[in-house]
Short mmCIF file of C-alpha atoms and ligand atoms in Angstrom, two decimals:
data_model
loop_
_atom_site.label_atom_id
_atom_site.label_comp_id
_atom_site.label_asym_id
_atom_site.label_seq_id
_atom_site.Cartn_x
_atom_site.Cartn_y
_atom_site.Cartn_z
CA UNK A 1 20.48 7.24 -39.94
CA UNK A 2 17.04 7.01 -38.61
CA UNK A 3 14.13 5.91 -41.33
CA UNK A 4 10.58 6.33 -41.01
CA UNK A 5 8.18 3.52 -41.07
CA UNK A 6 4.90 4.63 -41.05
CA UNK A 7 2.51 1.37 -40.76
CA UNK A 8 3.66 -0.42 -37.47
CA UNK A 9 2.21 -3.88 -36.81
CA UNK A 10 3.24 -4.13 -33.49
CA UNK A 11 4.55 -1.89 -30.64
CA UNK A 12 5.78 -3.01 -27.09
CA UNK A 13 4.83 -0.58 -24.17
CA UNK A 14 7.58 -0.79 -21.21
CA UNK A 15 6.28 0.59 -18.00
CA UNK A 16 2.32 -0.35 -17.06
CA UNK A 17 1.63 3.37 -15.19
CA UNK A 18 -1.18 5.31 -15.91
CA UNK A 19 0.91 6.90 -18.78
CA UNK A 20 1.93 3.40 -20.61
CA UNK A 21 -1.78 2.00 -19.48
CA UNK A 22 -3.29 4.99 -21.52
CA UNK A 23 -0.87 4.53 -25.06
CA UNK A 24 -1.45 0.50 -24.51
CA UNK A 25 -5.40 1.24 -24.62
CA UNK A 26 -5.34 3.88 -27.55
CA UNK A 27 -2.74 1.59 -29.67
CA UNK A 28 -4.56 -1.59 -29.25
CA UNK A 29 -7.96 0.55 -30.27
CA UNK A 30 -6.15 1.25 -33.95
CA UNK A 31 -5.35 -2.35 -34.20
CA UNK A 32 -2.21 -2.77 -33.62
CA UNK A 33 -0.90 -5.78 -31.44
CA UNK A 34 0.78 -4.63 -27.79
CA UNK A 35 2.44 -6.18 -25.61
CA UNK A 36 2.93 -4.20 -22.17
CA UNK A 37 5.93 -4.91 -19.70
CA UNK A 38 6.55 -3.86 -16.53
CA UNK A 39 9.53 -4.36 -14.06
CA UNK A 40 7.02 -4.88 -11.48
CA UNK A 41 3.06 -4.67 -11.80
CA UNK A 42 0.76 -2.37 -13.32
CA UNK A 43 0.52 0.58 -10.73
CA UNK A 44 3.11 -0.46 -9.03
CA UNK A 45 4.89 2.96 -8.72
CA UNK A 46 3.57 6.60 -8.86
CA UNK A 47 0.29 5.79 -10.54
CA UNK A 48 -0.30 3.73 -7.82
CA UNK A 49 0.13 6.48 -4.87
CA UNK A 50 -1.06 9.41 -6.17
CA UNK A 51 -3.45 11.68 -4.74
CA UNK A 52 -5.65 11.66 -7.92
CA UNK A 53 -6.04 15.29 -8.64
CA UNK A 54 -7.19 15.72 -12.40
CA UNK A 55 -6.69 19.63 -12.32
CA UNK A 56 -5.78 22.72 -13.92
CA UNK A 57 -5.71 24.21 -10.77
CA UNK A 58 -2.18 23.77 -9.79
CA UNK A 59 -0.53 23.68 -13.46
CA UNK A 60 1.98 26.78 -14.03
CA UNK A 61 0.68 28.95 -17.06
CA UNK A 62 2.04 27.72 -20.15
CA UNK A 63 2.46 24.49 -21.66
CA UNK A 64 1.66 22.18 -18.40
CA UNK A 65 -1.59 24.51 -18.20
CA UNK A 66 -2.85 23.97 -21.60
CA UNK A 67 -1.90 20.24 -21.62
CA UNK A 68 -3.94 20.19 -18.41
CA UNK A 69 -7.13 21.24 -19.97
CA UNK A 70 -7.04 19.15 -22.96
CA UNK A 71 -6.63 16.11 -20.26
CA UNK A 72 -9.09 17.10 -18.06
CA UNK A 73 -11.66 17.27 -21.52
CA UNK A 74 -10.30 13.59 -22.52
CA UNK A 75 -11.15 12.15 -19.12
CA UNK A 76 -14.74 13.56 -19.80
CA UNK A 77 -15.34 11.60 -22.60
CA UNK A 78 -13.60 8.53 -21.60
CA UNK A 79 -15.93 8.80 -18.73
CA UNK A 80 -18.88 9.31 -20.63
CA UNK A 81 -19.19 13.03 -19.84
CA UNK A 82 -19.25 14.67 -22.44
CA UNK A 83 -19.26 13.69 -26.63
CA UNK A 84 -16.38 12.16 -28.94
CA UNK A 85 -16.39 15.31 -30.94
CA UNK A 86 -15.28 12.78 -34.33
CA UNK A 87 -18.23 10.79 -33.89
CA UNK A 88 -20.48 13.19 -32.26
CA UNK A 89 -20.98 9.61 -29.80
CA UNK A 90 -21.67 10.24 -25.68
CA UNK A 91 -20.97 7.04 -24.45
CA UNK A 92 -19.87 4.70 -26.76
CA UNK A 93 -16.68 4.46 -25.77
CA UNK A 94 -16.22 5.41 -21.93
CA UNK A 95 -13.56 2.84 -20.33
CA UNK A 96 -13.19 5.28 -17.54
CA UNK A 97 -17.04 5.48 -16.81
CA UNK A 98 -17.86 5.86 -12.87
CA UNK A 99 -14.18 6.78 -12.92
CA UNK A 100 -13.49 10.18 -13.24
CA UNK A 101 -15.72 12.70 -10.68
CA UNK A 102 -16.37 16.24 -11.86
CA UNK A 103 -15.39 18.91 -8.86
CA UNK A 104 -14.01 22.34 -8.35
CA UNK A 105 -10.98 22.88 -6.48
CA UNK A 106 -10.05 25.41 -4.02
CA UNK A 107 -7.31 27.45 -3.93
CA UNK A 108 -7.15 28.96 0.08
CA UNK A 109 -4.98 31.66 1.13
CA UNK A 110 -4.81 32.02 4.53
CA UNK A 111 -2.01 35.44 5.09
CA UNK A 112 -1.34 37.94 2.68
CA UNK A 113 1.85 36.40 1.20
CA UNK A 114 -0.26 33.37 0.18
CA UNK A 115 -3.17 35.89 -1.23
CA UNK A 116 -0.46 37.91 -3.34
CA UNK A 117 0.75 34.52 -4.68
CA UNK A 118 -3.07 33.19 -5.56
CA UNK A 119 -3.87 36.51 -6.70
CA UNK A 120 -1.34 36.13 -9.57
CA UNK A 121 -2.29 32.57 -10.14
CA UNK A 122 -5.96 33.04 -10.45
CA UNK A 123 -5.40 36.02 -13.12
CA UNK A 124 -3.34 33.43 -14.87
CA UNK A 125 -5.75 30.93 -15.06
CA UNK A 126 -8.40 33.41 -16.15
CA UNK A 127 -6.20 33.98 -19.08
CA UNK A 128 -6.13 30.53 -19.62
CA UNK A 129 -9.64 30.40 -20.36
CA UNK A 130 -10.73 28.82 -17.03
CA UNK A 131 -13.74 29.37 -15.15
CA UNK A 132 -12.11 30.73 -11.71
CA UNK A 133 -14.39 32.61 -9.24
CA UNK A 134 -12.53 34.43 -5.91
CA UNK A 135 -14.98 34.20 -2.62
CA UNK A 136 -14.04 36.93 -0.16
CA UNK A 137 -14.83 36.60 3.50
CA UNK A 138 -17.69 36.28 4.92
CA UNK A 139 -19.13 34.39 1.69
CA UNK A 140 -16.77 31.89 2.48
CA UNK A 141 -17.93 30.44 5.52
CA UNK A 142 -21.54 29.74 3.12
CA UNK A 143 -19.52 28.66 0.04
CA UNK A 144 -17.00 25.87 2.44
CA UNK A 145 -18.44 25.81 5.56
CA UNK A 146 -15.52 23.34 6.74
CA UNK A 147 -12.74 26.36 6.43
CA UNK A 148 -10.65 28.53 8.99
CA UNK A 149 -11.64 31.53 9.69
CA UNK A 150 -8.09 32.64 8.81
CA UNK A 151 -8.76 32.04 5.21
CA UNK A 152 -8.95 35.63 3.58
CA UNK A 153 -8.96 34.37 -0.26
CA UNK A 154 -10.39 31.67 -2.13
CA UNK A 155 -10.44 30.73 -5.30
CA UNK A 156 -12.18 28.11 -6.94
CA UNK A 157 -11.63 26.96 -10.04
CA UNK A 158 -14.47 25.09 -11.90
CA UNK A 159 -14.01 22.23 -14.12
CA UNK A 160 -11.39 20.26 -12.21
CA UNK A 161 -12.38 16.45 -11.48
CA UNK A 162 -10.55 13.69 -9.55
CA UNK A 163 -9.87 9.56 -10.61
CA UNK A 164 -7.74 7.60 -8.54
CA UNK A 165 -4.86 6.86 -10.49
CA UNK A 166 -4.83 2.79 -10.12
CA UNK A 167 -8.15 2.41 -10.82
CA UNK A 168 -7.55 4.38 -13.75
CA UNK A 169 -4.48 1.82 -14.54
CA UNK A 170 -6.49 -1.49 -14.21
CA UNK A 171 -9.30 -0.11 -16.49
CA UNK A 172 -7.23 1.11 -19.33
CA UNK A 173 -5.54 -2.25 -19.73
CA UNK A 174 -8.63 -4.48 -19.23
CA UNK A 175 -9.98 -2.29 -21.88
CA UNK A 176 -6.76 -2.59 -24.24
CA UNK A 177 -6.74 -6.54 -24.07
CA UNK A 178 -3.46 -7.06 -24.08
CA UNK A 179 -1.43 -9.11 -22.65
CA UNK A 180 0.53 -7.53 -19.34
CA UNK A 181 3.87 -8.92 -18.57
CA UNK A 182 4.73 -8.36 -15.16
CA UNK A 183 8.49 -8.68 -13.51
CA UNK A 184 9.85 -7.76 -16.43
CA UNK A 185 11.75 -4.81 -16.62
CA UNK A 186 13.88 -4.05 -19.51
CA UNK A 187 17.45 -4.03 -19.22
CA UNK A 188 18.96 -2.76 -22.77
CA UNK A 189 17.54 -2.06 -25.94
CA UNK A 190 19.26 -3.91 -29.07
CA UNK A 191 19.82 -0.89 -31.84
CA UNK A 192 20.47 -1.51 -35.46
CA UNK A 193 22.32 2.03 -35.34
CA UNK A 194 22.86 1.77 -38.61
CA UNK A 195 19.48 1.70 -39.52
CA UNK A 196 18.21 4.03 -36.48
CA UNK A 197 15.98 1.75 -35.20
CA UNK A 198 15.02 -0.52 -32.01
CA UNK A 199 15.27 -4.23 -32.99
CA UNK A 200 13.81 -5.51 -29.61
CA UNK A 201 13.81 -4.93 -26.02
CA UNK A 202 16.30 -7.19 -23.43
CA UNK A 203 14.55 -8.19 -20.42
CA UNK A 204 15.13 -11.40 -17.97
CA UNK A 205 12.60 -13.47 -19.56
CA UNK A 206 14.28 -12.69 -23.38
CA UNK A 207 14.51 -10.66 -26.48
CA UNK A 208 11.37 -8.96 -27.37
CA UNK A 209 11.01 -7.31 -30.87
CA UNK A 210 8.86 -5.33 -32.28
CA UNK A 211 7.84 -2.71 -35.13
CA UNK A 212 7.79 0.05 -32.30
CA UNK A 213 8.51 0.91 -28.85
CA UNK A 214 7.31 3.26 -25.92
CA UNK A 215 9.27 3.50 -22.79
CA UNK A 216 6.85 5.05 -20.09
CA UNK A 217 9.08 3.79 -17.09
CA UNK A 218 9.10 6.70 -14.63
CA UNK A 219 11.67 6.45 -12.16
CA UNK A 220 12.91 3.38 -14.03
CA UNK A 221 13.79 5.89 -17.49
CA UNK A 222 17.29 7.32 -16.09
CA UNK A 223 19.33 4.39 -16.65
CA UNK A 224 17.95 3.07 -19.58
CA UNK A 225 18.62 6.61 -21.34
CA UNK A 226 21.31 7.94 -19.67
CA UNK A 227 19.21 10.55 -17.85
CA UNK A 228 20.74 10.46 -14.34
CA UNK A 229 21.07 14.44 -14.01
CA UNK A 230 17.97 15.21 -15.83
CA UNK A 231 15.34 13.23 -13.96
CA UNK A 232 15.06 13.17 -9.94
CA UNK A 233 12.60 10.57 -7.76
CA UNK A 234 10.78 13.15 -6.07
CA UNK A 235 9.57 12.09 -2.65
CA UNK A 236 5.86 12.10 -1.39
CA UNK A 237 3.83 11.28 1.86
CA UNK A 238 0.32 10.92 1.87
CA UNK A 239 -2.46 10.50 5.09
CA UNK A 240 -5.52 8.52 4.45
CA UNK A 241 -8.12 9.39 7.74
CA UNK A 242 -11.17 7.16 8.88
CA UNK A 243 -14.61 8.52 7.22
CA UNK A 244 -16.59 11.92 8.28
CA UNK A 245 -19.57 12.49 6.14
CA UNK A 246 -20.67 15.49 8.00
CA UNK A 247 -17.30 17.05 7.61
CA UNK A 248 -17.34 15.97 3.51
CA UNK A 249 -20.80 17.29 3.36
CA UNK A 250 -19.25 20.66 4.45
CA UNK A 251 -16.76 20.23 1.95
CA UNK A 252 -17.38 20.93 -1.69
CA UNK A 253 -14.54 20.21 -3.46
CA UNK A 254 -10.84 19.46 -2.85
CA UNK A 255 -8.80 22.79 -1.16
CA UNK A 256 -5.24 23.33 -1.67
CA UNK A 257 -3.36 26.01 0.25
CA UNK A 258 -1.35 28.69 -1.41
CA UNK A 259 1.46 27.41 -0.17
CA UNK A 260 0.65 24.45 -2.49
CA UNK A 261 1.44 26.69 -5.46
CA UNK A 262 4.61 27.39 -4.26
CA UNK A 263 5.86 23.76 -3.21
CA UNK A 264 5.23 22.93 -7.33
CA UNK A 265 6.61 25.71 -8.54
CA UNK A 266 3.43 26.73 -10.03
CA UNK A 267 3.97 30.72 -9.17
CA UNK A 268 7.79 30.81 -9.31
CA UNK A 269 8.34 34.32 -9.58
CA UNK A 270 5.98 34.60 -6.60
CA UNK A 271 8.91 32.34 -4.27
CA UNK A 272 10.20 35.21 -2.38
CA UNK A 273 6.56 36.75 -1.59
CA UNK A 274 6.41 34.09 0.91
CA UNK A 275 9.18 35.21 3.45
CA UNK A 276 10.02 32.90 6.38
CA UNK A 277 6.85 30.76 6.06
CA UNK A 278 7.35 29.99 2.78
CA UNK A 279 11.58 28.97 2.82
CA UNK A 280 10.90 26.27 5.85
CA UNK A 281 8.20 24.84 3.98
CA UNK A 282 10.28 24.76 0.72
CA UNK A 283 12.94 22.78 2.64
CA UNK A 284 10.64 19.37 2.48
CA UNK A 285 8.57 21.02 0.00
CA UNK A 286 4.92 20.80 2.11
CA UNK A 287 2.38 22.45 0.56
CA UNK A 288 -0.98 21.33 1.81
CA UNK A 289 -3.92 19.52 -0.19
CA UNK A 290 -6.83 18.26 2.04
CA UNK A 291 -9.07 15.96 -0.84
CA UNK A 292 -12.57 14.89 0.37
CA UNK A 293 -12.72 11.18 -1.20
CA UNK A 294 -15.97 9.62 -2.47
CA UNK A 295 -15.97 7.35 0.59
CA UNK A 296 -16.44 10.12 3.43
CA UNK A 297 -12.76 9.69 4.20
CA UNK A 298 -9.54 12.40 3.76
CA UNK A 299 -6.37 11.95 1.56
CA UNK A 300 -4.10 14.76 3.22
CA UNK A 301 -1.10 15.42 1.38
CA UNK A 302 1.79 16.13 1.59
CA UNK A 303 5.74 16.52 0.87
CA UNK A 304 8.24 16.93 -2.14
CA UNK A 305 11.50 15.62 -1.14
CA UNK A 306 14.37 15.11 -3.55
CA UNK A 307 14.92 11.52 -3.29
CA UNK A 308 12.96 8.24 -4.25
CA UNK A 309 12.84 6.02 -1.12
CA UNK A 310 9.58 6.12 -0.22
CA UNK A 311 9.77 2.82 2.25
CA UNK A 312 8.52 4.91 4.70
CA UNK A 313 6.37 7.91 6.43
CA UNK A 314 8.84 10.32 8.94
CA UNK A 315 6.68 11.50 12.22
CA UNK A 316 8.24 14.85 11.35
CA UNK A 317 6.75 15.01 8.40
CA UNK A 318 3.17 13.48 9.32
CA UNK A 319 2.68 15.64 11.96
CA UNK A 320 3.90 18.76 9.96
CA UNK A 321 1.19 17.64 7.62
CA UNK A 322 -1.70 17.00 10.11
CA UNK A 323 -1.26 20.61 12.01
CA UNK A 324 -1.41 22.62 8.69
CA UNK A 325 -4.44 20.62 7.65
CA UNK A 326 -5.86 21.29 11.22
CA UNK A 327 -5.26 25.07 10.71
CA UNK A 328 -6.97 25.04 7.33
CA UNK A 329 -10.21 22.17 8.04
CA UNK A 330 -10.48 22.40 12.38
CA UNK A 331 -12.58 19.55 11.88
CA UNK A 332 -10.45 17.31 11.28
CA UNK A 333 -9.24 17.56 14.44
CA UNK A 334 -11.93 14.78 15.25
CA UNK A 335 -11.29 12.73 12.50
CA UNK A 336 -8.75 9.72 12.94
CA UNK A 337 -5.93 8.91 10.73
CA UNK A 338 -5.74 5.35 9.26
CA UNK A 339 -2.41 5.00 7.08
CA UNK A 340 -0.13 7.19 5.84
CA UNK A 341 2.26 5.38 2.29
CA UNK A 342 4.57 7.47 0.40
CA UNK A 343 5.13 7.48 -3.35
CA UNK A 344 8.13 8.97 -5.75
CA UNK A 345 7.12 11.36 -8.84
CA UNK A 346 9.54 11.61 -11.79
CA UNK A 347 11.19 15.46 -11.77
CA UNK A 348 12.78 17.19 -14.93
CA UNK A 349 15.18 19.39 -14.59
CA UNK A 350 13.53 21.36 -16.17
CA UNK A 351 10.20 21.39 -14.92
CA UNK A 352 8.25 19.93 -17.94
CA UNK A 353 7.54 16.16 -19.27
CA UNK A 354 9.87 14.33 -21.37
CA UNK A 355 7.21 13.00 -24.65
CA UNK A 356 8.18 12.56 -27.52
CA UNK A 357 10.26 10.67 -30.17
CA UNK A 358 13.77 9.28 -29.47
CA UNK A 359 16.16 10.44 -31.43
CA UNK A 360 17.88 9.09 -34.18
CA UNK A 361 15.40 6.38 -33.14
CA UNK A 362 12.58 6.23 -35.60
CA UNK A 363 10.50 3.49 -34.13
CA UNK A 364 11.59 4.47 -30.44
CA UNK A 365 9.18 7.07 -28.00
CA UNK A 366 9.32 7.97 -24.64
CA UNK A 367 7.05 10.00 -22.51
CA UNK A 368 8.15 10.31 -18.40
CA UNK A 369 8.84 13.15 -16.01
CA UNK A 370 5.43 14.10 -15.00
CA UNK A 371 6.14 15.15 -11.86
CA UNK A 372 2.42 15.46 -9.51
CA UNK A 373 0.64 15.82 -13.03
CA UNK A 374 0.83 13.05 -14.24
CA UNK A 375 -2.63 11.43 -13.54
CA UNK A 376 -4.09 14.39 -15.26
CA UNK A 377 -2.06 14.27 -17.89
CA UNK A 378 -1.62 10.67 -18.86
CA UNK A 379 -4.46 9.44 -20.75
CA UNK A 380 -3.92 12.61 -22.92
CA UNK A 381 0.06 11.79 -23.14
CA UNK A 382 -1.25 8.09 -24.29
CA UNK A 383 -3.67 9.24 -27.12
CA UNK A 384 -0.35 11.08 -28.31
CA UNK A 385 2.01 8.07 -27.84
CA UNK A 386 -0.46 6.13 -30.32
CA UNK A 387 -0.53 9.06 -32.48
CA UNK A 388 3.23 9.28 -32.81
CA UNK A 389 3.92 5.41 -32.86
CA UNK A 390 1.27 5.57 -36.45
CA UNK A 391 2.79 8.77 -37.85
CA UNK A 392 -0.23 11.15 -37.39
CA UNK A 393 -0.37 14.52 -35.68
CA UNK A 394 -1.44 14.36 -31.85
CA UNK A 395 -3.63 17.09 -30.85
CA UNK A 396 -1.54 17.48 -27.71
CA UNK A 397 1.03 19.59 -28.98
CA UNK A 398 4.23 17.96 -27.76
CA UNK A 399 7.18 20.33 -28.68
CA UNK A 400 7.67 21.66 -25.41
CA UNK A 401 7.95 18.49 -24.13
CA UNK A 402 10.41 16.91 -26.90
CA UNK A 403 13.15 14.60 -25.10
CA UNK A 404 15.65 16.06 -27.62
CA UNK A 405 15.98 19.44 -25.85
CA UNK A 406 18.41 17.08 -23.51
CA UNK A 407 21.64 16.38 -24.69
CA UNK A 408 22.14 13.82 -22.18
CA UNK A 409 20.02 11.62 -23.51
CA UNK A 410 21.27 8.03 -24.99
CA UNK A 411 19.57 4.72 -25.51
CA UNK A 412 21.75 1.77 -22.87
CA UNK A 413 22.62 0.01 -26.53
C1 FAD B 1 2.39 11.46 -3.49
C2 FAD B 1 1.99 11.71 -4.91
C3 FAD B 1 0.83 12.44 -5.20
C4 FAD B 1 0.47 12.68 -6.53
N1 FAD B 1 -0.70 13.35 -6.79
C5 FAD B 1 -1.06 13.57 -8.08
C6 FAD B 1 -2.28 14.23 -8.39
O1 FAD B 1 -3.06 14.58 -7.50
N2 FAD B 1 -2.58 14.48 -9.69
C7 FAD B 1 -1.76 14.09 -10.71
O2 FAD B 1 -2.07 14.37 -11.88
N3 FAD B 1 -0.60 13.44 -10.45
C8 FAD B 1 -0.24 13.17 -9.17
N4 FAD B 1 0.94 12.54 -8.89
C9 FAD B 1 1.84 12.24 -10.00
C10 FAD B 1 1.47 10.96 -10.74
O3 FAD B 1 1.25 9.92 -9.83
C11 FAD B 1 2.59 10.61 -11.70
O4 FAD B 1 2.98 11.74 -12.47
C12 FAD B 1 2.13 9.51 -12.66
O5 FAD B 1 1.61 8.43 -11.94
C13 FAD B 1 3.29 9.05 -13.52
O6 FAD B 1 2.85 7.98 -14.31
P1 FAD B 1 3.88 7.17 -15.19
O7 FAD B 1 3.09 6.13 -15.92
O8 FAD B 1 4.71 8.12 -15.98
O9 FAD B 1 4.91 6.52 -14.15
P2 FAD B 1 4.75 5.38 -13.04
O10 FAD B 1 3.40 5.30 -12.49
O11 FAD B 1 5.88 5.58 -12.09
O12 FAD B 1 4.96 4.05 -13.88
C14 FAD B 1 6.19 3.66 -14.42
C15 FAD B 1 6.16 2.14 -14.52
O13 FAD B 1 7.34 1.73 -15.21
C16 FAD B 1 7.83 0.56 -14.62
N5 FAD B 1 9.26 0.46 -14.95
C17 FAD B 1 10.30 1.19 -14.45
N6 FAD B 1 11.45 0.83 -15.03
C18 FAD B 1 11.15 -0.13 -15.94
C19 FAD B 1 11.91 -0.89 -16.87
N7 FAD B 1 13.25 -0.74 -16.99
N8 FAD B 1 11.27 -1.80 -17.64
C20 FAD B 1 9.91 -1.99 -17.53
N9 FAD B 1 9.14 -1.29 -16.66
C21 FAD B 1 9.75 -0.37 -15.89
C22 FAD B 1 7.55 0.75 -13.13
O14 FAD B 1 7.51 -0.50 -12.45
C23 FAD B 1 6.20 1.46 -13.15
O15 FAD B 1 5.11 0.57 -13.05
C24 FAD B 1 1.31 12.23 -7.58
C25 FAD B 1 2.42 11.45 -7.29
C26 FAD B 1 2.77 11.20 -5.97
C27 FAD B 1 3.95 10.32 -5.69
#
C-alpha cells in the first residue's frame, strides 16, 4: 500500500528535457538535493528540435488551452517580464532572461475551408480570455506585408512569445546546480511494493536511491511503464533558411496556416470542413508554420508522422514543405535553405499530457506526452513536479492530465 511522505530530502529527475530541466530547477530552489539523469544529454531529444513556439495559439480549448496560458505567464517572469506575484519581485529571479521573446502569432487562412476552421478557433480562444484580433483583406497587406494575396483571414493572437527549447534546457540546469548525469538511462526501478514506494533507480553506472523520483523521459517513458499503446514517437521535419532581414522586417510575428490547426488536432470537429486539401495533408500530417527567428533567418515547419526515426529529412516531404511556405510568404522564394533535422514528439492516445503521480507509488511522478506543446508547457509542468514531489497544491491543475486514467500503466519492477 502506498504511504505518504511528505518532507523529501532528495529526489532524482530521469530525463534532462525541457520538462525534467524545469522540475530539476524548481526542486533544487526549495532545497532539496537533485540529481538529474539522462540516457543521453540534456536536450538531446525533442527539447532539442523543437520549433520553439510558446503559444496559446494552437492549443485546443480546454485543458491544453488553459495550461497554455498559465505557461506562457511563467515564462514572463522567469524572463523578467513581468512580477513574481508572491513577492511582488520583477527580476529577482529570471533564469530565462534574454530567453523568452514576446510576439503575436498569426493564424492565416488562405480558402474558405481553412477560414471556417479559424473562424471557430478564434471564437474559442476569445472565450478563453485571449486577446485575438481578425484582419480582413486589404488591412492585411499593412498589418504582414510579407503575406499572399490569397490569404482572406487572419487572426492574430496577442500574447504568444517564442524560446528555443535547448537554450531553455541549458539555462534551467545551470541555474538548478545540480549535478547532470549523462549516458545514463534508467533501466528498472527497484519497488518495495509492499511499502508502495521507489527504493532507487537501476541504470548502467548503478543503483541510485532516493526519497523521490520524476521520470520526464519522453519517448524513453513506454518501456519503463508499460505504455507501448498509449504513447506514439510522433515524427517531425524542420527547414532552417539562410538570413533575410528585409523579409523578417515584413514579418511581425510567427504565421501558422489553418491547416496547422487541423494537423494538431486543435479544431477536431472542424476535420471534415477541409475536403480533399485537408485528407492529403492529414496523411503526413503537414500543416505549415513559417517562424521569423531573432537572427533574420526562417524555421519552416513541418510534418507529424506516426513513427520516431527521425535520422533523416525525405525530399518528399521538404519540398511539400517549401511550396506551401512559398504560397503563404512568396518571398521566400529568394531565400536559401541551409539544413533541414527532424525531431520525435511524445503522442497520447489520448491527446493530453501524462503528469502526475504514479500510482500506488507514493514517492514516484511522471509527467511526458506533450506532444508539439511541450516547450510551452514545460517550465509550468516543472513548477508542478516540485509541487507534487513536497506535497503542496500546484497551481497548474493537473487532473486532466493524471497518468492513472491509463490502465496500462505499470512501473518495469
Ligand atoms: C519538430 C518539432 C517541433 C516542435 N515545436 C514545438 C513548439 O513550437 N512549441 C512547443 O511548445 N513544443 C514544440 N515541440 C514539442 C516539444 O519539443 C516537446 O513536447 C518537449 O520538448 C518535450 O519535452 P520532454 O522533456 O517531455 O521530452 P524530451 O525533450 O524528449 O526529453 C526526454 C529526455 O529523457 C531522456 N530519456 C529517455 N529515456 C530515458 C531513460 N530510460 N532514462 C533516462 N533518461 C531517459 C532522453 O534522452 C531525453 O533527453 C516540437 C517538437 C518537435 C519534434
Amino acid at each position: 500500500m502506498a504511504t505518504a511522505h511528505p518532507q523529501p530530502a532528495s529526489v532524482v529527475v530521469a530525463g534532462a528535457g525541457i520538462v525534467g530541466s524545469a522540475a530539476a530547477y524548481f526542486l533544487a530552489r526549495r532545497g532539496l538535493t537533485v540529481t538529474v539523469l539522462d540516457a543521453l544529454a540534456p536536450a538531446a531529444e525533442a527539447s532539442g528540435a523543437a520549433d520553439g513556439a510558446v503559444s496559446v495559439a494552437s492549443k485546443r480549448p480546454g485543458p491544453l488551452m488553459r495550461a497554455a496560458l498559465q505557461g506562457i505567464a511563467l515564462y514572463r517572469r522567469l524572463a523578467g517580464l513581468d512580477p513574481d506575484p508572491e513577492t511582488g519581485l520583477q527580476g529577482d529571479d529570471a533564469p530565462l532572461a534574454g530567453l523568452f521573446h514576446p510576439r503575436s502569432t498569426f493564424i492565416v487562412a488562405a480558402s474558405p475551408a481553412e477560414r471556417a476552421v479559424l473562424e471557430a478557433h478564434a471564437a474559442a480562444l476569445a472565450q478563453a480570455g485571449v486577446a485575438v484580433a481578425a484582419i480582413e483583406p486589404p488591412a492585411i497587406k499593412a498589418r504582414f506585408p510579407a503575406l499572399s494575396a490569397a490569404a482572406c483571414l487572419v487572426i492574430e493572437v496577442r500574447g504568444d512569445g517564442h524560446a528555443i527549447g535547448y537554450q531553455v534546457v541549458r539555462q534551467l540546469l545551470a541555474a538548478a546546480r545540480v549535478p547532470v548525469l549523462r549516458g545514463c538511462p534508467v533501466t528498472r526501478l527497484d519497488i518495495d511494493a509492499a511499502g508502495g514506494r521507489i527504493r532507487a533507480v537501476e541504470t548502467p553506472r548503478g543503483r541510485i536511491a532516493a526519497d523521490a523520483f520524476v521520470f520526464a523521459t519522453g519517448n524513453g517513458t513506454a518501456p519503463l511503464f508499460g505504455l507501448q499503446a498509449v504513447l506514439t514517437p510522433r515524427k517531425g521535419q524542420l527547414l532552417i533558411t539562410e538570413r533575410d532581414l528585409a523579409l523578417s522586417r515584413a514579418m511581425p510575428g510567427s504565421i501558422m496556416s489553418g491547416r496547422y490547426l487541423l494537423s494538431k488536432g486543435s479544431q477536431t470537429r472542424a476535420l471534415d470542413a477541409g475536403g480533399e486539401q485537408a485528407s492529403i495533408s492529414a496523411a503526413r500530417g503537414f500543416g505549415l508554420v513559417v517562424d521569423p527567428l531573432r537572427t533574420g533567418q526562417f524555421l519552416i515547419g513541418g510534418t507529424r508522422e506516426d513513427h520516431g526515426d527521425k535520422r533523416e529529412t525525405d525530399l518528399a516531404a521538404v519540398s511539400r514543405i517549401l511550396s506551401d511556405a512559398v504560397a503563404l510568404v512568396p518571398g521566400l522564394a529568394g531565400v536559401r535553405l541551409l539544413r533541414g533535422f527532424a525531431g520525435a514528439r511524445t503522442a497520447v492516445r489520448d491527446g493530453l499530457p501524462l503528469v502526475g503521480p504514479l500510482p500506488g507509488l507514493a514517492n514516484g511522478f511522471l509527467a511526458t506526452g506533450f506532444e508539439g506543446d511541450g516547450i510551452c508547457l514545460g517550465p509550468v509542468t516543472g513548477a508542478a513536479l516540485a509541487d507534487l514531489v513536497c506535497g503542496t497544491a500546484p497551481a497548474l491543475d493537473l487532473a486532466p492530465f493524471a497518468p492513472s486514467r491509463f490502465a496500462e500503466l505499470q512501473a518495469a519492477a
